[in-house]
Amino acid sequence: MYDHFATPEPDEAMKLALRRIEEARARGEGSNLDGIEFNEVVVNMGPQHPSTHGVLRLVVTLDGELVKDVIPVIGYLHRCKEKLAEKRTYYQYIPIVDRTEYLASINCEWAYVMAVEKLAGIEVPRRAEFIRVILGELMRIASHQVAVGTFTADLSPLGTAMAFYTFRDREKILDL
């Protein structure tokens, strides 16, 4: 029978954090404030933590409010792009490049297309270069609006209202 309240098995990052705590205790390291012993706590921060927005996980070892150790767990934004590219033509791969940077996707497309054009010896018209620069800058502004909006939303409930203004303005850029 499945126990919904059972403690899950620790993954490799958690095992590493716990091993580091045991090693520190074996060396005699620990906090002591006026005879009060503090135990170290291992906290999973992310990938669903509000400050990480789904792209990062940290296994943090805390001693009271002191951060003793941080183990980053990478791979939450991995999209398998290399494997997807194996069976596609150069043109078919362009939409997949969008997934690399989901806030300013045209900048990644631009870099990929420039590399393909250079390999193929294609000369791009000057007008096309101007259009690419303008679109790249607009996407950069739109990306910064998301950063400012999510930052204000993280600050306070009033910041959430401000975030909607930045998202509204970002949508105007994306609709161009």
mmCIF file of C-alpha atoms in Angstrom:
data_model
loop_
_atom_site.group_PDB
_atom_site.id
_atom_site.type_symbol
_atom_site.label_atom_id
_atom_site.label_comp_id
_atom_site.label_asym_id
_atom_site.label_seq_id
_atom_site.Cartn_x
_atom_site.Cartn_y
_atom_site.Cartn_z
ATOM 1 C CA MET A 1 0.000 0.000 0.000
ATOM 2 C CA TYR A 2 1.274 3.460 -0.903
ATOM 3 C CA ASP A 3 1.892 5.776 2.044
ATOM 4 C CA HIS A 4 1.173 9.371 1.017
ATOM 5 C CA PHE A 5 2.967 10.728 4.059
ATOM 6 C CA ALA A 6 6.148 8.703 3.748
ATOM 7 C CA THR A 7 9.387 10.615 3.450
ATOM 8 C CA PRO A 8 10.640 10.360 -0.130
ATOM 9 C CA GLU A 9 14.030 8.889 -0.871
ATOM 10 C CA PRO A 10 16.657 11.645 -1.069
ATOM 11 C CA ASP A 11 18.138 12.263 -4.494
ATOM 12 C CA GLU A 12 21.870 12.623 -5.176
ATOM 13 C CA ALA A 13 21.993 16.350 -4.347
ATOM 14 C CA MET A 14 20.284 15.793 -1.001
ATOM 15 C CA LYS A 15 22.591 12.877 -0.206
ATOM 16 C CA LEU A 16 25.600 15.089 -0.977
ATOM 17 C CA ALA A 17 24.284 17.865 1.283
ATOM 18 C CA LEU A 18 23.654 15.439 4.138
ATOM 19 C CA ARG A 19 27.105 13.884 3.686
ATOM 20 C CA ARG A 20 28.714 17.349 3.893
ATOM 21 C CA ILE A 21 26.842 18.063 7.130
ATOM 22 C CA GLU A 22 28.054 14.798 8.664
ATOM 23 C CA GLU A 23 31.634 15.567 7.608
ATOM 24 C CA ALA A 24 31.424 19.029 9.206
ATOM 25 C CA ARG A 25 30.094 17.520 12.434
ATOM 26 C CA ALA A 26 32.905 14.959 12.420
ATOM 27 C CA ARG A 27 35.422 17.823 12.214
ATOM 28 C CA GLY A 28 33.772 19.442 15.233
ATOM 29 C CA GLU A 29 32.284 22.352 13.325
ATOM 30 C CA GLY A 30 28.950 23.676 14.526
ATOM 31 C CA SER A 31 27.217 26.712 15.909
ATOM 32 C CA ASN A 32 26.945 27.468 19.575
ATOM 33 C CA LEU A 33 25.377 30.694 20.836
ATOM 34 C CA ASP A 34 25.194 31.023 24.633
ATOM 35 C CA GLY A 35 25.087 27.271 25.031
ATOM 36 C CA ILE A 36 22.255 26.816 22.537
ATOM 37 C CA GLU A 37 23.050 24.207 19.916
ATOM 38 C CA PHE A 38 21.661 24.827 16.436
ATOM 39 C CA ASN A 39 21.116 21.995 14.018
ATOM 40 C CA GLU A 40 21.776 22.427 10.361
ATOM 41 C CA VAL A 41 18.785 22.167 8.060
ATOM 42 C CA VAL A 42 18.782 21.119 4.418
ATOM 43 C CA VAL A 43 16.224 23.045 2.352
ATOM 44 C CA ASN A 44 15.178 22.424 -1.244
ATOM 45 C CA MET A 45 14.792 25.799 -2.933
ATOM 46 C CA GLY A 46 13.160 25.363 -6.319
ATOM 47 C CA PRO A 47 12.381 24.575 -8.990
ATOM 48 C CA GLN A 48 8.908 25.700 -7.881
ATOM 49 C CA HIS A 49 10.172 28.293 -5.407
ATOM 50 C CA PRO A 50 8.763 31.769 -6.236
ATOM 51 C CA SER A 51 12.220 33.298 -6.547
ATOM 52 C CA THR A 52 13.476 30.798 -9.139
ATOM 53 C CA HIS A 53 10.520 30.918 -11.585
ATOM 54 C CA GLY A 54 10.908 27.242 -12.444
ATOM 55 C CA VAL A 55 14.406 27.150 -13.909
ATOM 56 C CA LEU A 56 16.682 26.439 -10.947
ATOM 57 C CA ARG A 57 16.899 24.171 -7.937
ATOM 58 C CA LEU A 58 19.276 24.744 -5.046
ATOM 59 C CA VAL A 59 19.877 22.383 -2.135
ATOM 60 C CA VAL A 60 20.730 24.841 0.633
ATOM 61 C CA THR A 61 22.228 23.895 4.002
ATOM 62 C CA LEU A 62 21.264 26.425 6.671
ATOM 63 C CA ASP A 63 22.599 26.890 10.179
ATOM 64 C CA GLY A 64 20.005 29.226 11.641
ATOM 65 C CA GLU A 65 20.012 32.097 9.146
ATOM 66 C CA LEU A 66 23.564 31.375 7.983
ATOM 67 C CA VAL A 67 23.931 29.655 4.620
ATOM 68 C CA LYS A 68 26.563 26.971 5.123
ATOM 69 C CA ASP A 69 26.441 25.222 1.742
ATOM 70 C CA VAL A 70 24.650 25.457 -1.603
ATOM 71 C CA ILE A 71 24.472 22.684 -4.196
ATOM 72 C CA PRO A 72 22.994 23.822 -7.532
ATOM 73 C CA VAL A 73 21.015 21.183 -9.424
ATOM 74 C CA ILE A 74 21.149 22.052 -13.100
ATOM 75 C CA GLY A 75 19.087 20.881 -16.029
ATOM 76 C CA TYR A 76 15.616 22.281 -15.395
ATOM 77 C CA LEU A 77 15.665 24.348 -18.588
ATOM 78 C CA HIS A 78 17.099 21.583 -20.763
ATOM 79 C CA ARG A 79 15.194 21.177 -24.041
ATOM 80 C CA CYS A 80 17.092 18.376 -25.886
ATOM 81 C CA LYS A 81 17.831 20.740 -28.768
ATOM 82 C CA GLU A 82 20.842 18.826 -30.033
ATOM 83 C CA LYS A 83 18.890 15.602 -30.427
ATOM 84 C CA LEU A 84 15.990 17.410 -32.108
ATOM 85 C CA ALA A 85 18.391 18.984 -34.619
ATOM 86 C CA GLU A 86 19.718 15.635 -35.823
ATOM 87 C CA LYS A 87 16.666 14.864 -37.967
ATOM 88 C CA ARG A 88 15.832 18.355 -39.230
ATOM 89 C CA THR A 89 16.971 20.695 -41.980
ATOM 90 C CA TYR A 90 18.420 24.108 -41.196
ATOM 91 C CA TYR A 91 15.027 25.759 -41.752
ATOM 92 C CA GLN A 92 13.125 23.235 -39.640
ATOM 93 C CA TYR A 93 15.424 23.842 -36.684
ATOM 94 C CA ILE A 94 14.741 27.604 -36.419
ATOM 95 C CA PRO A 95 11.527 27.256 -34.310
ATOM 96 C CA ILE A 96 13.355 24.965 -31.889
ATOM 97 C CA VAL A 97 15.982 27.639 -31.268
ATOM 98 C CA ASP A 98 13.150 29.815 -29.875
ATOM 99 C CA ARG A 99 12.999 27.564 -26.823
ATOM 100 C CA THR A 100 16.511 28.494 -25.733
ATOM 101 C CA GLU A 101 15.517 31.984 -24.585
ATOM 102 C CA TYR A 102 11.784 32.100 -24.127
ATOM 103 C CA LEU A 103 11.667 35.829 -23.301
ATOM 104 C CA ALA A 104 13.650 37.190 -26.250
ATOM 105 C CA SER A 105 13.570 34.308 -28.686
ATOM 106 C CA ILE A 106 14.437 36.243 -31.831
ATOM 107 C CA ASN A 107 17.942 36.910 -30.506
ATOM 108 C CA CYS A 108 18.712 33.174 -30.420
ATOM 109 C CA GLU A 109 17.190 32.710 -33.870
ATOM 110 C CA TRP A 110 19.347 35.561 -35.110
ATOM 111 C CA ALA A 111 22.544 33.971 -33.792
ATOM 112 C CA TYR A 112 21.666 30.569 -35.287
ATOM 113 C CA VAL A 113 20.691 32.011 -38.677
ATOM 114 C CA MET A 114 23.875 34.137 -38.789
ATOM 115 C CA ALA A 115 25.965 31.005 -38.186
ATOM 116 C CA VAL A 116 24.122 29.086 -40.929
ATOM 117 C CA GLU A 117 24.479 32.022 -43.337
ATOM 118 C CA LYS A 118 28.191 32.284 -42.633
ATOM 119 C CA LEU A 119 28.690 28.534 -43.174
ATOM 120 C CA ALA A 120 26.690 28.649 -46.414
ATOM 121 C CA GLY A 121 28.380 31.841 -47.627
ATOM 122 C CA ILE A 122 25.074 33.728 -47.895
ATOM 123 C CA GLU A 123 25.260 37.532 -48.111
ATOM 124 C CA VAL A 124 22.331 39.159 -46.278
ATOM 125 C CA PRO A 125 20.936 42.468 -47.611
ATOM 126 C CA ARG A 126 21.635 45.555 -45.516
ATOM 127 C CA ARG A 127 17.910 46.212 -45.031
ATOM 128 C CA ALA A 128 17.477 42.727 -43.520
ATOM 129 C CA GLU A 129 20.309 43.435 -41.069
ATOM 130 C CA PHE A 130 18.587 46.659 -39.964
ATOM 131 C CA ILE A 131 15.312 44.808 -39.436
ATOM 132 C CA ARG A 132 17.091 42.132 -37.406
ATOM 133 C CA VAL A 133 18.732 44.727 -35.163
ATOM 134 C CA ILE A 134 15.425 46.537 -34.573
ATOM 135 C CA LEU A 135 13.621 43.285 -33.730
ATOM 136 C CA GLY A 136 16.471 42.184 -31.468
ATOM 137 C CA GLU A 137 16.342 45.436 -29.520
ATOM 138 C CA LEU A 138 12.558 45.266 -29.199
ATOM 139 C CA MET A 139 12.844 41.717 -27.848
ATOM 140 C CA ARG A 140 15.520 42.857 -25.396
ATOM 141 C CA ILE A 141 13.188 45.591 -24.113
ATOM 142 C CA ALA A 142 10.334 43.078 -23.828
ATOM 143 C CA SER A 143 12.610 40.714 -21.894
ATOM 144 C CA HIS A 144 13.588 43.492 -19.485
ATOM 145 C CA GLN A 145 9.913 44.299 -18.950
ATOM 146 C CA VAL A 146 9.320 40.732 -17.780
ATOM 147 C CA ALA A 147 12.317 41.016 -15.437
ATOM 148 C CA VAL A 148 11.051 44.274 -13.937
ATOM 149 C CA GLY A 149 7.496 42.939 -13.711
ATOM 150 C CA THR A 150 8.416 39.726 -11.920
ATOM 151 C CA PHE A 151 10.786 41.639 -9.626
ATOM 152 C CA THR A 152 8.036 44.050 -8.580
ATOM 153 C CA ALA A 153 5.615 41.140 -8.127
ATOM 154 C CA ASP A 154 8.127 39.460 -5.797
ATOM 155 C CA LEU A 155 8.507 42.638 -3.724
ATOM 156 C CA SER A 156 4.969 43.067 -2.449
ATOM 157 C CA PRO A 157 1.278 42.657 -3.251
ATOM 158 C CA LEU A 158 1.295 46.201 -4.652
ATOM 159 C CA GLY A 159 4.105 45.135 -6.948
ATOM 160 C CA THR A 160 1.788 42.561 -8.497
ATOM 161 C CA ALA A 161 -0.379 45.376 -9.841
ATOM 162 C CA MET A 162 2.710 47.077 -11.251
ATOM 163 C CA ALA A 163 3.744 43.816 -12.900
ATOM 164 C CA PHE A 164 0.566 43.782 -14.953
ATOM 165 C CA TYR A 165 1.480 47.169 -16.427
ATOM 166 C CA THR A 166 4.840 45.835 -17.589
ATOM 167 C CA PHE A 167 3.208 42.729 -19.070
ATOM 168 C CA ARG A 168 0.616 44.876 -20.864
ATOM 169 C CA ASP A 169 3.360 46.993 -22.434
ATOM 170 C CA ARG A 170 5.338 43.874 -23.348
ATOM 171 C CA GLU A 171 2.334 42.480 -25.208
ATOM 172 C CA LYS A 172 2.203 45.658 -27.293
ATOM 173 C CA ILE A 173 5.788 45.021 -28.412
ATOM 174 C CA LEU A 174 5.102 41.356 -29.159
ATOM 175 C CA ASP A 175 2.044 42.282 -31.247
ATOM 176 C CA LEU A 176 4.129 44.384 -33.661
#
